[in-house]
CSV table of C-alpha atoms and ligand atoms in Angstrom, one decimal:
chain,number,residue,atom,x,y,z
A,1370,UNK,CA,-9.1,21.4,10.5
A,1371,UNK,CA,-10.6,21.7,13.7
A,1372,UNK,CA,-11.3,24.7,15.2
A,1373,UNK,CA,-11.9,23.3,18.8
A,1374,UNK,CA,-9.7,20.5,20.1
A,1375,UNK,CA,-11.0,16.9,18.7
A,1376,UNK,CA,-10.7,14.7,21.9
A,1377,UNK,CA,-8.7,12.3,19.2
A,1378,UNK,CA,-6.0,12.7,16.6
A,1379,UNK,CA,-7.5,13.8,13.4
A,1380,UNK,CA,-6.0,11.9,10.9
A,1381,UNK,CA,-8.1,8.9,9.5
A,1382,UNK,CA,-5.8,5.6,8.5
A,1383,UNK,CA,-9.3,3.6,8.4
A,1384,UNK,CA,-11.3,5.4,5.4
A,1385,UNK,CA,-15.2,5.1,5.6
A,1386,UNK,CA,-16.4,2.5,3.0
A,1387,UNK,CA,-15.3,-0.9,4.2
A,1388,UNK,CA,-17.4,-3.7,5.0
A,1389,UNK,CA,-18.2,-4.0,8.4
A,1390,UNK,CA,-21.2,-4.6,10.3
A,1391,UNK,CA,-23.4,-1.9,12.0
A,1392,UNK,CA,-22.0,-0.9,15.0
A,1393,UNK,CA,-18.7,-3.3,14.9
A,1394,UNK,CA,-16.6,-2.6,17.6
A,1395,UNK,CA,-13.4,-4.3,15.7
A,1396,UNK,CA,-13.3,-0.8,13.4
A,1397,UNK,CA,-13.8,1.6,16.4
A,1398,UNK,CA,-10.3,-0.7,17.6
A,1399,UNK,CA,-8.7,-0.6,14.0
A,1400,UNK,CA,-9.4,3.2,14.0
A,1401,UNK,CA,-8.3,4.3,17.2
A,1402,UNK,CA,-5.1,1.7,16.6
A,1403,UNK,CA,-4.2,3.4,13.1
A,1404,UNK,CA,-5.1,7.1,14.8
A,1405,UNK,CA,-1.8,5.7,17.4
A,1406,UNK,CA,0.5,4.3,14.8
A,1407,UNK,CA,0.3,6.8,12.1
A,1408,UNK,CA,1.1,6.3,8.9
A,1409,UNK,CA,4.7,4.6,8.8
A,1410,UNK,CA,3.1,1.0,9.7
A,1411,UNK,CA,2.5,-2.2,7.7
A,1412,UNK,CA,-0.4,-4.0,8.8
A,1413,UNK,CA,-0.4,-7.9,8.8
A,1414,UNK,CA,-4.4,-9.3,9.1
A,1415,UNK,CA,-5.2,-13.4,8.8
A,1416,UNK,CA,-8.6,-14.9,8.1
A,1417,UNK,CA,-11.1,-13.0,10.3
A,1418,UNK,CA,-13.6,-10.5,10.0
A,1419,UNK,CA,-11.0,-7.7,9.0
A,1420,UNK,CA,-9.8,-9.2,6.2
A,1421,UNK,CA,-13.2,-8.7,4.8
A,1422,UNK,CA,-13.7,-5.9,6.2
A,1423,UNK,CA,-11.3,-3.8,4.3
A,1424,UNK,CA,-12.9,-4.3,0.4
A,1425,UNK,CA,-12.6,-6.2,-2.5
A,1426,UNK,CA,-8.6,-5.8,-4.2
A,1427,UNK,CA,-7.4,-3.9,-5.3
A,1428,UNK,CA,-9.2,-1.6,-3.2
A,1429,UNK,CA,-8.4,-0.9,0.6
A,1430,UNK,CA,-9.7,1.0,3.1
A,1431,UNK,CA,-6.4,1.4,4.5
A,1432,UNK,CA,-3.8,4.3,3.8
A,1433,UNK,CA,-1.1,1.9,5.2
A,1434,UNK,CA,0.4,-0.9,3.5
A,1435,UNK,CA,-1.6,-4.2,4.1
A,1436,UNK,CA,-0.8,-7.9,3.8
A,1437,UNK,CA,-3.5,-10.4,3.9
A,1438,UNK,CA,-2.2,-13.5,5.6
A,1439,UNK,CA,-2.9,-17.2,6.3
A,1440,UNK,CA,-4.9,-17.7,9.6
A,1441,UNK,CA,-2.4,-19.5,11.7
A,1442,UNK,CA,0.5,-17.6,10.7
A,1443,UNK,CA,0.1,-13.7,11.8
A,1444,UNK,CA,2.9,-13.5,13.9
A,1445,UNK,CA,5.4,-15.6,11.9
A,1446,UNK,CA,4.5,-13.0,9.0
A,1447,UNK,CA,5.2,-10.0,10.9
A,1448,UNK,CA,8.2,-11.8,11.9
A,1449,UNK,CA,9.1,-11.8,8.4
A,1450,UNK,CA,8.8,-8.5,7.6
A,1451,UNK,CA,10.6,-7.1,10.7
A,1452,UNK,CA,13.5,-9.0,8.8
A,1453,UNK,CA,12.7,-7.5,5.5
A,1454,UNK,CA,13.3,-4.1,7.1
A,1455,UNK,CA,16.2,-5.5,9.3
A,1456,UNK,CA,17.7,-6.5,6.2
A,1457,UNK,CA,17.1,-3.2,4.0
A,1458,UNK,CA,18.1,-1.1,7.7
A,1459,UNK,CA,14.5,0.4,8.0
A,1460,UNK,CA,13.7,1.5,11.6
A,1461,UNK,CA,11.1,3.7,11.8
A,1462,UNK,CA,8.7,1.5,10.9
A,1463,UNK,CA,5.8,-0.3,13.1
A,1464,UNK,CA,5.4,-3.7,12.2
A,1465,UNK,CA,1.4,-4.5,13.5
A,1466,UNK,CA,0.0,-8.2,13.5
A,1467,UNK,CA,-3.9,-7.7,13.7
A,1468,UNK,CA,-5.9,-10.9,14.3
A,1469,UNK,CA,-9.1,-11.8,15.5
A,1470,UNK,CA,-9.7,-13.7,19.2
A,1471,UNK,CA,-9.7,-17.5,17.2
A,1472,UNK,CA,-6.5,-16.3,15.2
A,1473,UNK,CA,-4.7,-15.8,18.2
A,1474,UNK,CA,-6.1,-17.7,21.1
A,1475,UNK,CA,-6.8,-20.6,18.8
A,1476,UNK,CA,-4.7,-20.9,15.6
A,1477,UNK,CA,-2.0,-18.4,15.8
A,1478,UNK,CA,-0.9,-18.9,19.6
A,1479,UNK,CA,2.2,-21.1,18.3
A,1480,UNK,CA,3.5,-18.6,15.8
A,1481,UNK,CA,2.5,-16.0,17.9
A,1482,UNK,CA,4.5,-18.1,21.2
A,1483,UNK,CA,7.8,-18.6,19.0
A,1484,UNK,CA,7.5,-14.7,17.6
A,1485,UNK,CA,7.3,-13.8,21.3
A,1486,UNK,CA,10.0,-16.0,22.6
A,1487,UNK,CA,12.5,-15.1,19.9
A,1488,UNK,CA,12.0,-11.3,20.9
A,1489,UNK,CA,11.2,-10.0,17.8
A,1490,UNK,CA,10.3,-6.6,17.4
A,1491,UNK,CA,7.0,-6.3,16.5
A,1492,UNK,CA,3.4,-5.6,17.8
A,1493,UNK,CA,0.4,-7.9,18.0
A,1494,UNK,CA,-2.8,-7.1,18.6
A,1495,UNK,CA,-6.1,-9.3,19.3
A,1496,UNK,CA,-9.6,-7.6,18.3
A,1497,UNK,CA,-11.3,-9.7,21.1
A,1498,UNK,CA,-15.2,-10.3,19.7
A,1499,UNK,CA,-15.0,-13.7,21.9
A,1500,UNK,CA,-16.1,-15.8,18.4
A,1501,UNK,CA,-14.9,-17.1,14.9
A,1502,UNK,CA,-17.7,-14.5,13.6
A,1503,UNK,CA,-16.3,-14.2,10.5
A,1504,UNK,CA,-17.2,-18.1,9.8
A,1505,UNK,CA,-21.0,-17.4,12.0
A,1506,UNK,CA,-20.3,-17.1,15.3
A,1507,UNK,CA,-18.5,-20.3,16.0
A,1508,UNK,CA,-16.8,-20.8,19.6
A,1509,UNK,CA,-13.5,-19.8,20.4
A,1510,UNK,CA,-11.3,-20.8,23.2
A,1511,UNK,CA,-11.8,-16.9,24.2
A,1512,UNK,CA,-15.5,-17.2,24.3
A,1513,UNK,CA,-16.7,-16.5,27.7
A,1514,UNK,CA,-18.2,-19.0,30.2
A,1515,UNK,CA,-21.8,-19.1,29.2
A,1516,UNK,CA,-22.1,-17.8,26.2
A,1517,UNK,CA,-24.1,-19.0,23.3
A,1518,UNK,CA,-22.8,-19.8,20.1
A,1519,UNK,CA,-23.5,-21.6,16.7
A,1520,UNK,CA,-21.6,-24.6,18.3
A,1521,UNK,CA,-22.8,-24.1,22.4
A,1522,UNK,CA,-26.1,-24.2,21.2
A,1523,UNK,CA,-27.7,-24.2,24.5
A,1524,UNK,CA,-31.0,-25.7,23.5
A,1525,UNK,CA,-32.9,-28.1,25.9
A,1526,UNK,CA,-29.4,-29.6,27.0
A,1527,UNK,CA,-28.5,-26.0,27.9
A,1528,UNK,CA,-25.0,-26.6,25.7
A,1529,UNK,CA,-23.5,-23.1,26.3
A,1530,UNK,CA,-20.2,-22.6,26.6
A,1531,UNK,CA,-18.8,-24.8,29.9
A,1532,UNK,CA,-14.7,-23.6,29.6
A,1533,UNK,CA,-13.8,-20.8,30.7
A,1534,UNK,CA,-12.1,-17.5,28.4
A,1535,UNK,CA,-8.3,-18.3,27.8
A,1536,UNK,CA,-6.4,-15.3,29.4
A,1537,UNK,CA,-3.9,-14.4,26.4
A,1538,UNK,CA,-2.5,-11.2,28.4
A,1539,UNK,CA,-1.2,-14.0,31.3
A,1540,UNK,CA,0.0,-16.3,28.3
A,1541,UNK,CA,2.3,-13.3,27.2
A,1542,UNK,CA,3.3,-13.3,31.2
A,1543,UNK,CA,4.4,-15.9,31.1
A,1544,UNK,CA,6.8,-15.4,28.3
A,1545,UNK,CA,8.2,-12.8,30.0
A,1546,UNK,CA,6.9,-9.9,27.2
A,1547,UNK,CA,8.3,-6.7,27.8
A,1548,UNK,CA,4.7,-4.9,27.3
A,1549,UNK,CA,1.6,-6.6,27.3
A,1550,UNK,CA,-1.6,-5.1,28.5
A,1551,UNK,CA,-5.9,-5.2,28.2
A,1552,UNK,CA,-7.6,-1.7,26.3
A,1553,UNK,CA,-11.5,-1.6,25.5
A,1554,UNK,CA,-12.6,0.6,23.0
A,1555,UNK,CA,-14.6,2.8,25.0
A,1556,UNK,CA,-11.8,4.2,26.7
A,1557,UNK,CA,-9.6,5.4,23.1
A,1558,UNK,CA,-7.2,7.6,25.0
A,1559,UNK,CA,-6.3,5.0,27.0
A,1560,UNK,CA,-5.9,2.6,23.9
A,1561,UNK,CA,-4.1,5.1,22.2
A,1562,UNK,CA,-1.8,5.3,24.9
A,1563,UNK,CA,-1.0,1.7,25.5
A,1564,UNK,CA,-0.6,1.3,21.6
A,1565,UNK,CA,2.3,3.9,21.8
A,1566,UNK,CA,3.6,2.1,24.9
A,1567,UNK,CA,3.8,-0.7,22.7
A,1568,UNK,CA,5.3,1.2,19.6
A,1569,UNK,CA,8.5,2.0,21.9
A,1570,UNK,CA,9.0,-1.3,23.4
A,1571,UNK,CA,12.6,-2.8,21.7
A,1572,UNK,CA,10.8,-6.1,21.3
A,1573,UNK,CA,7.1,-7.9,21.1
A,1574,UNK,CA,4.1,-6.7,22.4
A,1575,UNK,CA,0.7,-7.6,22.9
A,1576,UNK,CA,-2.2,-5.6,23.5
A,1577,UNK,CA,-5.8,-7.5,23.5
A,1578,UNK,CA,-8.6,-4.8,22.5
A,1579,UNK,CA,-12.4,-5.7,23.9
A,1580,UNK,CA,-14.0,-5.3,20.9
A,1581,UNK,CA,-17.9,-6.0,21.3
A,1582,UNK,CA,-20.1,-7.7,18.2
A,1583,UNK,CA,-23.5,-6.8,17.4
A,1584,UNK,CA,-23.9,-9.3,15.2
A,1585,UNK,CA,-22.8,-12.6,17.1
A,1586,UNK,CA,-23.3,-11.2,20.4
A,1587,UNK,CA,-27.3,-10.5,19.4
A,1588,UNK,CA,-27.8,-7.0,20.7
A,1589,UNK,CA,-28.8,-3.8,18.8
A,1590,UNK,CA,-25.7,-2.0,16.9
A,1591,UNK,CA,-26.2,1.5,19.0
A,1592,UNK,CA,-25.1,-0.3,21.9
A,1593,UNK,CA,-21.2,-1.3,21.1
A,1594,UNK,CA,-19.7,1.2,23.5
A,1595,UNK,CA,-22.5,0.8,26.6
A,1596,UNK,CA,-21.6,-2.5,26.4
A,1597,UNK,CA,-17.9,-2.3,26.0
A,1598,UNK,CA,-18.2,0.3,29.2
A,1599,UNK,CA,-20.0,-2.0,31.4
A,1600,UNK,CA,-17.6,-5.0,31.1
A,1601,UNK,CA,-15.5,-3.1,32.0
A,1602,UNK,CA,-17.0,-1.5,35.0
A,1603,UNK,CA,-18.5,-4.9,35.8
A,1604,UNK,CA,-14.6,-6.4,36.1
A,1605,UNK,CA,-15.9,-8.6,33.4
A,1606,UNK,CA,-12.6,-7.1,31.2
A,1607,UNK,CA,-10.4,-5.1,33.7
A,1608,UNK,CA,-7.9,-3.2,32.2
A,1609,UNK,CA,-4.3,-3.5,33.2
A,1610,UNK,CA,-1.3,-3.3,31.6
A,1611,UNK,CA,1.9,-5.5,32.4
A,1612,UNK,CA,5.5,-3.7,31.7
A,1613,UNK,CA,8.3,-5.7,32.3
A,1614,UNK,CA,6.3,-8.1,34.4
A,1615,UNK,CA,5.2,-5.0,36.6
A,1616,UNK,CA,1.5,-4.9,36.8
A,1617,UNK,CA,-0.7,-1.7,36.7
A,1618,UNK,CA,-4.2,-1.8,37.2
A,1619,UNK,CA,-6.7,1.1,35.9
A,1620,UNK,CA,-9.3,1.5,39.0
A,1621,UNK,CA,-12.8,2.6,38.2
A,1622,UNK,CA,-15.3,4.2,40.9
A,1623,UNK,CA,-18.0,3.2,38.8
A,1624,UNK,CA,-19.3,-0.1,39.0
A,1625,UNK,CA,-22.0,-2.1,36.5
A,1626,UNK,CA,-23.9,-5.0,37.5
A,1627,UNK,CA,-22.3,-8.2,35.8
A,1628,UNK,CA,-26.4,-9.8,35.6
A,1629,UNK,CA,-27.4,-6.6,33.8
A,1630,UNK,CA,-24.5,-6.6,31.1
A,1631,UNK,CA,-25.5,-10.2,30.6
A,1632,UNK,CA,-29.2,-9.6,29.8
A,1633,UNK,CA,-28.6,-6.7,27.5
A,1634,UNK,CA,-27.1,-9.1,25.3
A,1635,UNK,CA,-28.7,-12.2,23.6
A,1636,UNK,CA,-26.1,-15.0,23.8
A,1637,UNK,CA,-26.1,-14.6,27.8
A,1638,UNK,CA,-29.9,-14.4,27.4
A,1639,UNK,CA,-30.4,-17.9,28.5
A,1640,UNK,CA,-28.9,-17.6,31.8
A,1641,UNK,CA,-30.5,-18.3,35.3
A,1642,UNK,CA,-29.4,-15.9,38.0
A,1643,UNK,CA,-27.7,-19.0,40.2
A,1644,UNK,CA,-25.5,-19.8,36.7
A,1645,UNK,CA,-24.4,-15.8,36.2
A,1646,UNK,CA,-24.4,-15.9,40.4
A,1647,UNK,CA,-21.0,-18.2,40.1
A,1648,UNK,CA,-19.6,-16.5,37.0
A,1649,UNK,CA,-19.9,-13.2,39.3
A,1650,UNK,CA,-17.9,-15.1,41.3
A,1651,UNK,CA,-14.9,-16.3,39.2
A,1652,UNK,CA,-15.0,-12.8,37.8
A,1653,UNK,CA,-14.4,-11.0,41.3
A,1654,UNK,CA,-11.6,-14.0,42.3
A,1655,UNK,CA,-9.7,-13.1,39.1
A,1656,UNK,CA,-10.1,-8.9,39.5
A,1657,UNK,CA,-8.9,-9.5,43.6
A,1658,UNK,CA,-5.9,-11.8,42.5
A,1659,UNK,CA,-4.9,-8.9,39.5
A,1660,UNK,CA,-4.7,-6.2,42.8
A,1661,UNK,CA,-2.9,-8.9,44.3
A,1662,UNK,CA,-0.4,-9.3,41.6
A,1663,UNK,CA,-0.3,-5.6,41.3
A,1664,UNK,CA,0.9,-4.8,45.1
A,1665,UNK,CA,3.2,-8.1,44.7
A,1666,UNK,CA,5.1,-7.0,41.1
A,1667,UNK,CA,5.3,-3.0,42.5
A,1668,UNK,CA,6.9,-3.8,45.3
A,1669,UNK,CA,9.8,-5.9,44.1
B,151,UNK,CA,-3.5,-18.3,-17.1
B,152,UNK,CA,-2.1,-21.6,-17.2
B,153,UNK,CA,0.3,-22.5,-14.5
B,154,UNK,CA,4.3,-22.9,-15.9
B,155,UNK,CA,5.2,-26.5,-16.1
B,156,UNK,CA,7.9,-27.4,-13.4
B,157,UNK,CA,10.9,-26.5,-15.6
B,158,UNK,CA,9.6,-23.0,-16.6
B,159,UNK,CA,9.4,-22.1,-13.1
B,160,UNK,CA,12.1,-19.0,-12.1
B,161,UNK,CA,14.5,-20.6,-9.9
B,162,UNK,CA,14.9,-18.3,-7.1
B,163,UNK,CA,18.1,-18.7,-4.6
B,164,UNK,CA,17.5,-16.4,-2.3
B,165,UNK,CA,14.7,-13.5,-1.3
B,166,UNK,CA,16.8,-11.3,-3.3
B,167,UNK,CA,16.0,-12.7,-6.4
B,168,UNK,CA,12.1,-12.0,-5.7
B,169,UNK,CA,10.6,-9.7,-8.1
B,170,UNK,CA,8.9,-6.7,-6.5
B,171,UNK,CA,5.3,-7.2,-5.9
B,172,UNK,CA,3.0,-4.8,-4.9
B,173,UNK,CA,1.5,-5.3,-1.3
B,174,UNK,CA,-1.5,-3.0,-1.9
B,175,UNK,CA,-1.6,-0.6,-4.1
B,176,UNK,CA,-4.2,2.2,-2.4
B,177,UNK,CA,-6.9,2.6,-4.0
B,178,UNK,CA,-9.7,4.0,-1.5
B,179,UNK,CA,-12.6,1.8,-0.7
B,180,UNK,CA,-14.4,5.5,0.2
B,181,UNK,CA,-15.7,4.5,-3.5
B,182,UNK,CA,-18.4,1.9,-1.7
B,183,UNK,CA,-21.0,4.0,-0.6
B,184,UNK,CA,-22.4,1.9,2.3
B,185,UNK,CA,-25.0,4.3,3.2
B,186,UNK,CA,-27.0,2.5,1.0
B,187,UNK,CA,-27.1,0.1,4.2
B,188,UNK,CA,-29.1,2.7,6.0
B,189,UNK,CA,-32.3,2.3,8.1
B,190,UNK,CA,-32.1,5.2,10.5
B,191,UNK,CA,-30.9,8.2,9.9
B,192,UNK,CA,-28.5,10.4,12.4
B,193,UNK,CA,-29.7,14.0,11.9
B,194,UNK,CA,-28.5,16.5,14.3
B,195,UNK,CA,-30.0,19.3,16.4
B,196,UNK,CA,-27.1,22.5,15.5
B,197,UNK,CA,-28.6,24.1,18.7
B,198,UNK,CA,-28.6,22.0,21.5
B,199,UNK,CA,-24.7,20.6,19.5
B,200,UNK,CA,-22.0,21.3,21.7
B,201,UNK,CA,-19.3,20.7,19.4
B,202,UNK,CA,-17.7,18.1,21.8
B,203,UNK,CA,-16.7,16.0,19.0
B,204,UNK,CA,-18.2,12.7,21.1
B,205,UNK,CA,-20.0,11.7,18.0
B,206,UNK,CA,-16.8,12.1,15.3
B,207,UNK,CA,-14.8,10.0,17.9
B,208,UNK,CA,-17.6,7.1,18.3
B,209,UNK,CA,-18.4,6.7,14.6
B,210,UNK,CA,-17.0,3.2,13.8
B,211,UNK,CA,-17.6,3.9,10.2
B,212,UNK,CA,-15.7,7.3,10.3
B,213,UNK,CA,-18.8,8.8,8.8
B,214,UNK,CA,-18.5,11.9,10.6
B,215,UNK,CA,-16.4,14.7,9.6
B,216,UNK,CA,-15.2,17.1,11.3
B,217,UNK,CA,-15.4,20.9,10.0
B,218,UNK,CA,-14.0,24.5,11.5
B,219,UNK,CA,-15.7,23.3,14.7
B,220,UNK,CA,-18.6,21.2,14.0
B,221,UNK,CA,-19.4,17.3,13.3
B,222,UNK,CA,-20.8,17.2,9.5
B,223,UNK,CA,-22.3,13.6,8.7
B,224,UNK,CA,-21.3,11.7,5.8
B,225,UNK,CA,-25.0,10.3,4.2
B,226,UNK,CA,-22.6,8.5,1.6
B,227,UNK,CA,-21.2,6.4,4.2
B,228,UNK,CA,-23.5,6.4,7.3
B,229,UNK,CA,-24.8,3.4,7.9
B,230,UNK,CA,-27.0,4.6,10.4
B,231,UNK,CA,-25.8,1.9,13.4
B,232,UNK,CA,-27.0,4.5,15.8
B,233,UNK,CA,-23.9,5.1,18.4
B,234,UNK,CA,-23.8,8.5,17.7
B,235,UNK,CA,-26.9,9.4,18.4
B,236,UNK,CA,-26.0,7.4,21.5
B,237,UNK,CA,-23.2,9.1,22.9
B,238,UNK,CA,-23.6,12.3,22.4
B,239,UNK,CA,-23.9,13.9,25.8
B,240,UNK,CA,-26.4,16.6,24.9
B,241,UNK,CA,-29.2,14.3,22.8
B,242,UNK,CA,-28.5,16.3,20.1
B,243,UNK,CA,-29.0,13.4,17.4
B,244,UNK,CA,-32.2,11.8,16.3
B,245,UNK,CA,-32.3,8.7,14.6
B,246,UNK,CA,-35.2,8.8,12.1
B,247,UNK,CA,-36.3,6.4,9.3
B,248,UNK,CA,-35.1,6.3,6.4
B,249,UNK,CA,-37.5,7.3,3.4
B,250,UNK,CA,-37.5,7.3,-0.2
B,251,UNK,CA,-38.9,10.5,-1.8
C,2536,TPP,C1,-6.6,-22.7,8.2
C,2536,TPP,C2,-7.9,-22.1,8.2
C,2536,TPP,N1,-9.0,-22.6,8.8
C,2536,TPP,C3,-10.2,-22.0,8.8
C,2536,TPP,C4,-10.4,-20.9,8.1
C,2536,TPP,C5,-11.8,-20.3,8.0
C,2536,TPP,N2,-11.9,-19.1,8.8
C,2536,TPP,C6,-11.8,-17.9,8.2
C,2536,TPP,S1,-12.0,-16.6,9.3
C,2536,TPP,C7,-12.4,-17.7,10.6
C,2536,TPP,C8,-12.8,-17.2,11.9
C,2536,TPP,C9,-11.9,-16.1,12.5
C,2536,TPP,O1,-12.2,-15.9,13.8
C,2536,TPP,P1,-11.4,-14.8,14.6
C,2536,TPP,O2,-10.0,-15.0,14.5
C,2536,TPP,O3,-12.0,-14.8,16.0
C,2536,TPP,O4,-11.8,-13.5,13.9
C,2536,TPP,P2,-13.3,-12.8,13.7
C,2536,TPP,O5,-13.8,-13.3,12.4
C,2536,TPP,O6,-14.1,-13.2,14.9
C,2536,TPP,O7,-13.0,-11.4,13.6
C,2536,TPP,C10,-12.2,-19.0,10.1
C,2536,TPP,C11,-12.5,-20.2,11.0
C,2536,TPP,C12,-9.3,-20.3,7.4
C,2536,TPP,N3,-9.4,-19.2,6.7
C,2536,TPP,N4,-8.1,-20.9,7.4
C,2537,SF4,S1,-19.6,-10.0,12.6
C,2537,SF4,FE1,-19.1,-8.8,14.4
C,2537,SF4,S2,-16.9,-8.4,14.3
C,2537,SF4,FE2,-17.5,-9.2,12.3
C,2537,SF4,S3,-17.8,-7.3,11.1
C,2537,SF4,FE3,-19.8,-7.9,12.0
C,2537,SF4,S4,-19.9,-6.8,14.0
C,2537,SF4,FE4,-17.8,-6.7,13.3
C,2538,SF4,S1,-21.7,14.4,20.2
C,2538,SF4,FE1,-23.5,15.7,20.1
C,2538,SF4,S2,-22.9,17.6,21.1
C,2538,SF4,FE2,-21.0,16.5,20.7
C,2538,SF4,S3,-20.4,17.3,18.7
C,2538,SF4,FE3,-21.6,15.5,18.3
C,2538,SF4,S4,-23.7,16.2,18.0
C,2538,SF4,FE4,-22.5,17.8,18.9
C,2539,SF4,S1,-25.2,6.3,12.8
C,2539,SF4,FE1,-23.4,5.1,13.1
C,2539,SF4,S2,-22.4,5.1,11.1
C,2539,SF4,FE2,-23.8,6.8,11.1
C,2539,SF4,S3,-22.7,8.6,11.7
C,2539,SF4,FE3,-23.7,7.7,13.5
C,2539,SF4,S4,-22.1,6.4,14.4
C,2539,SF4,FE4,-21.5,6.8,12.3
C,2540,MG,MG1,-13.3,-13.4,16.8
């Protein structure tokens, strides 16, 4: 027990032992998530990193049930077991889909679109490490502009990535989601927060979790949470949530150079200041129209 | 095993008819003790610790423990990634290499 006040909840869902890399900012998000939950959950994970991460069966590093999945179908799975417990008249349960950026962006967006649409009571987040790294760093449609990867190879051709990231949190918008909203997991209060949000909602939610990647984003494991910080302080990842179609945006005084966030990590590396010059750009359009769409939605 | 031929198959009508099966049946993975990973040890300075609990929070391994009032590192676990050391707002952790005696 603590004697001082521990600036979380105490209890660990997420037991030291499993898999992951150094530094891996997916299990500060699975910890932090589990810490909001509790215990009565059932956890739902595809193909991706964290359904390695976990361990071999029959052992877990989970002290929640857990059901590993097929990749395209996270959200039509915890679809299912929101039925199960309809049918048995369980209620106090939270029904969690975790999958990775490619799982959900890619893959999983039409089970995850119907799941949505139908209204089904159930949570869904995306551990956002902008890859496929459980496969070796392959692109994703939520890889940022610019970025290398083990298919934007950059090379003499300078083949980095030319499509912009796929906004999931404005796909859910669009549905018309009760809850949807951005956390990063340098900021675990706040993440902790929005998961509860999400545990009362009487329907789906989605919450996408910045979750940075040593490994596939080539910079040294100590760094996870400077880096996590600075995207967010660089409006790279601004953190908003959107209730009812009512958008709230979290303002920061602190600000972080987007260049310098770029060169601390090695798949930006490759960059020329005119090329991160007009993704500065596009990054400070989309943070003015959020504030936009924030005074527009408060004021109906 | 072999697999049952078509007509030894259970002929299920409805999800009802499922047989339980066990979804996971918890047995820790704190068995796996991944501070065999290590490089770079975290080892703290007690005097300059101001018991924020920064470094508990931060530990993506939950590798740090947390006792009366104090952060107690889990060697077992560790695997010595370095955030701690990191964060912690009073420099209180040093990460030094790991060697075998
Ligand atoms: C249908 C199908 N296609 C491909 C794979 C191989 N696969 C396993 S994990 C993975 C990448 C997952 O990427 P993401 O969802 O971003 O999670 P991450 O590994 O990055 O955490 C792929 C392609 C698969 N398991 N199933
Ligand atoms: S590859 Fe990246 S996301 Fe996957 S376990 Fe390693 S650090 Fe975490
Ligand atoms: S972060 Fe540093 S000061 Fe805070 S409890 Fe840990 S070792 Fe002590
Ligand atoms: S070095 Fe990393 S794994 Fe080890 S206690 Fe510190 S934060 Fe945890
Ligand atoms: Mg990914």
């Amino acid at each position: 027990m603590a004697g001082k006040k521990l600036p979380l909840p105490e209890e660990e869902l997420m037991d030291p032992g499993h898999v992951g890399c150094l530094g891996c900012g997916g299990c500060h998000a699975m910890r932090y998530t589990l810490k909001a939950t509790g215990p009565r959950t059932i956890i739902s994970i595809p193909a991706c990193c964290w359904a390695v991460m976990p361990g071999v069966y029959p052992n877990t590093c989970f002290n929640i049930p857990h059901i590993n999945t097929a990749f395209e179908v996270t959200a039509a799975s915890i679809s299912g077991i929101r039925a199960a417990l309809d049918a048995r008249g369980i209620e106090d349960i939270t029904v969690l889909g975790w999958a990775g950026d490619g799982g959900t962006a890619d893959i999983g967006i039409q089970a995850l679109s119907g799941m949505v649409e139908r209204g089904t009571k159930a949570m869904y987040i995306m551990y956002d490490n902008e890859a496929y790294m459980n496969t070796g760093i392959q692109r994703s449609s939520s890889t940022p502009i610019g970025a290398w990867t083990t298919t934007t190879q950059v090379g003499k051709v300078r083949d980095y990535k030319r499509a912009p990231k796929k906004n999931m949190v404005e796909i859910m918008v669009a549905h018309g989601i009760p809850y949807t909203a951005t956390a990063n997991i340098a900021w675990p209060k706040d993440l902790i927060a929005k998961v509860k949000k999400a545990m009362a909602v009487d329907g789906p939610s989605f919450i996408h979790i910045f979750a940075p990647c040593p490994t596939g984003w080539r910079y040294p494991p100590d760094r996870t949470l400077e880096i996590a910080r600075m995207a967010t302080h660089a409006k790279i990842f601004p953190l908003y949530e959107v209730e009812n179609g009512v958008y709230t945006v979290k303002k920061f005084k602190k600000e972080a150079s987007i260049s310098e966030y770029m060169m601390m990590q090695g798949r930006f590396r490759h960059l020329t200041q005119e090329e991160i010059g007009s993704i500065s750009e596009s990054v400070v359009r989309w943070y003015d129209k959020l504030l936009k769409f924030e005074l527009m939605t408060q004021e109906e | 095993m072999d697999r049952p031929r078509k007509d030894e198959r259970p002929d299920y009508k409805t999800w009802k008819d499922i047989p339980l099966t066990p979804v996971c049946n918890f047995t820790t993975i704190k068995g796996n003790p991944t501070g065999g990973w290590r490089t770079f040890r975290p080892i703290v300075d007690m005097d300059k610790c101001i018991k924020c609990g920064i470094c508990w929070q931060d530990c993506p391994d939950a590798a740090i423990v947390w006792e009366e009032d104090h952060p107690v590192w889990l060697y077992s676990h560790c695997k010595g990634c370095g955030i701690c050391a990191r964060e912690c707002p009073s420099d209180a952790i040093e990460m030094e290499l790991e060697v075998k005696i």
